[in-house]
Tab-separated table of C-alpha atoms in Angstrom:
chain	number	residue	atom	x	y	z
A	1	UNK	CA	95.970	86.985	67.490
A	2	UNK	CA	98.233	88.297	70.250
A	3	UNK	CA	96.661	89.747	73.386
A	4	UNK	CA	98.699	91.362	76.150
A	5	UNK	CA	97.320	92.537	79.450
A	6	UNK	CA	99.176	94.921	81.711
A	7	UNK	CA	98.006	95.629	85.234
A	8	UNK	CA	99.243	98.869	86.741
A	9	UNK	CA	98.543	100.916	89.802
A	10	UNK	CA	98.688	104.695	89.610
A	11	UNK	CA	96.744	107.715	90.778
A	12	UNK	CA	94.671	108.038	87.624
A	13	UNK	CA	94.123	111.773	88.145
A	14	UNK	CA	97.924	112.296	88.223
A	15	UNK	CA	98.386	113.205	84.561
A	16	UNK	CA	102.224	113.112	84.482
A	17	UNK	CA	102.205	109.632	86.069
A	18	UNK	CA	99.539	108.454	83.640
A	19	UNK	CA	101.473	109.867	80.667
A	20	UNK	CA	104.496	107.847	81.799
A	21	UNK	CA	102.345	104.738	82.215
A	22	UNK	CA	100.862	105.114	78.719
A	23	UNK	CA	104.378	105.463	77.274
A	24	UNK	CA	105.548	102.393	79.229
A	25	UNK	CA	102.670	100.334	77.840
A	26	UNK	CA	102.963	101.611	74.271
A	27	UNK	CA	106.734	101.084	74.080
A	28	UNK	CA	106.629	97.271	73.907
A	29	UNK	CA	103.070	96.763	72.614
A	30	UNK	CA	102.043	99.850	70.647
A	31	UNK	CA	98.360	100.674	70.527
A	32	UNK	CA	96.195	100.509	73.649
A	33	UNK	CA	92.863	98.913	72.756
A	34	UNK	CA	91.092	99.201	76.091
A	35	UNK	CA	91.350	100.509	79.631
A	36	UNK	CA	89.604	99.322	82.773
A	37	UNK	CA	89.304	102.341	85.044
A	38	UNK	CA	88.825	101.230	88.667
A	39	UNK	CA	89.500	104.358	90.702
A	40	UNK	CA	88.171	104.140	94.234
A	41	UNK	CA	88.739	105.504	97.685
A	42	UNK	CA	88.367	102.447	99.898
A	43	UNK	CA	89.547	103.945	103.161
A	44	UNK	CA	87.115	103.476	106.051
A	45	UNK	CA	86.346	107.206	106.263
A	46	UNK	CA	85.011	107.121	102.674
A	47	UNK	CA	81.979	105.176	103.899
A	48	UNK	CA	79.255	106.071	106.337
A	49	UNK	CA	75.687	107.240	106.740
A	50	UNK	CA	74.337	109.666	104.145
A	51	UNK	CA	73.647	112.245	106.855
A	52	UNK	CA	77.416	112.405	107.518
A	53	UNK	CA	78.454	113.003	103.914
A	54	UNK	CA	80.377	116.233	103.422
A	55	UNK	CA	81.745	117.966	100.345
A	56	UNK	CA	85.208	116.696	101.291
A	57	UNK	CA	83.996	113.092	101.439
A	58	UNK	CA	82.230	113.407	98.091
A	59	UNK	CA	85.332	114.948	96.524
A	60	UNK	CA	87.702	112.296	97.899
A	61	UNK	CA	85.402	109.493	96.793
A	62	UNK	CA	84.304	110.652	93.341
A	63	UNK	CA	87.189	112.975	92.431
A	64	UNK	CA	89.554	110.209	91.291
A	65	UNK	CA	86.795	108.663	89.189
A	66	UNK	CA	85.759	111.858	87.404
A	67	UNK	CA	89.163	113.522	87.094
A	68	UNK	CA	90.814	110.246	86.205
A	69	UNK	CA	88.337	109.635	83.409
A	70	UNK	CA	89.165	113.067	81.982
A	71	UNK	CA	92.894	112.258	82.114
A	72	UNK	CA	92.363	108.910	80.350
A	73	UNK	CA	90.189	110.569	77.714
A	74	UNK	CA	92.820	113.216	77.084
A	75	UNK	CA	95.738	110.784	76.874
A	76	UNK	CA	93.975	108.289	74.606
A	77	UNK	CA	91.779	110.591	72.508
A	78	UNK	CA	93.997	110.132	69.458
A	79	UNK	CA	93.634	106.334	69.525
A	80	UNK	CA	90.016	105.265	69.951
A	81	UNK	CA	89.445	101.551	70.611
């Protein structure tokens, strides 16, 4: 059995960039069998007391996770693991 792992960094909610990444991975290896989705905003202003949380902070922190998951689902929906 042949297993290949490709690590890549991209804004997962950036659909055109993710489409290009999927093509780049599929070109040499074909089917994608799994994805580890690790979107996170790790800047210092993303953390703080709950009383200081604003809609902007929530959006910047969870937006990449939620929107990125939708992009991944859309791009890989034709090839379930």
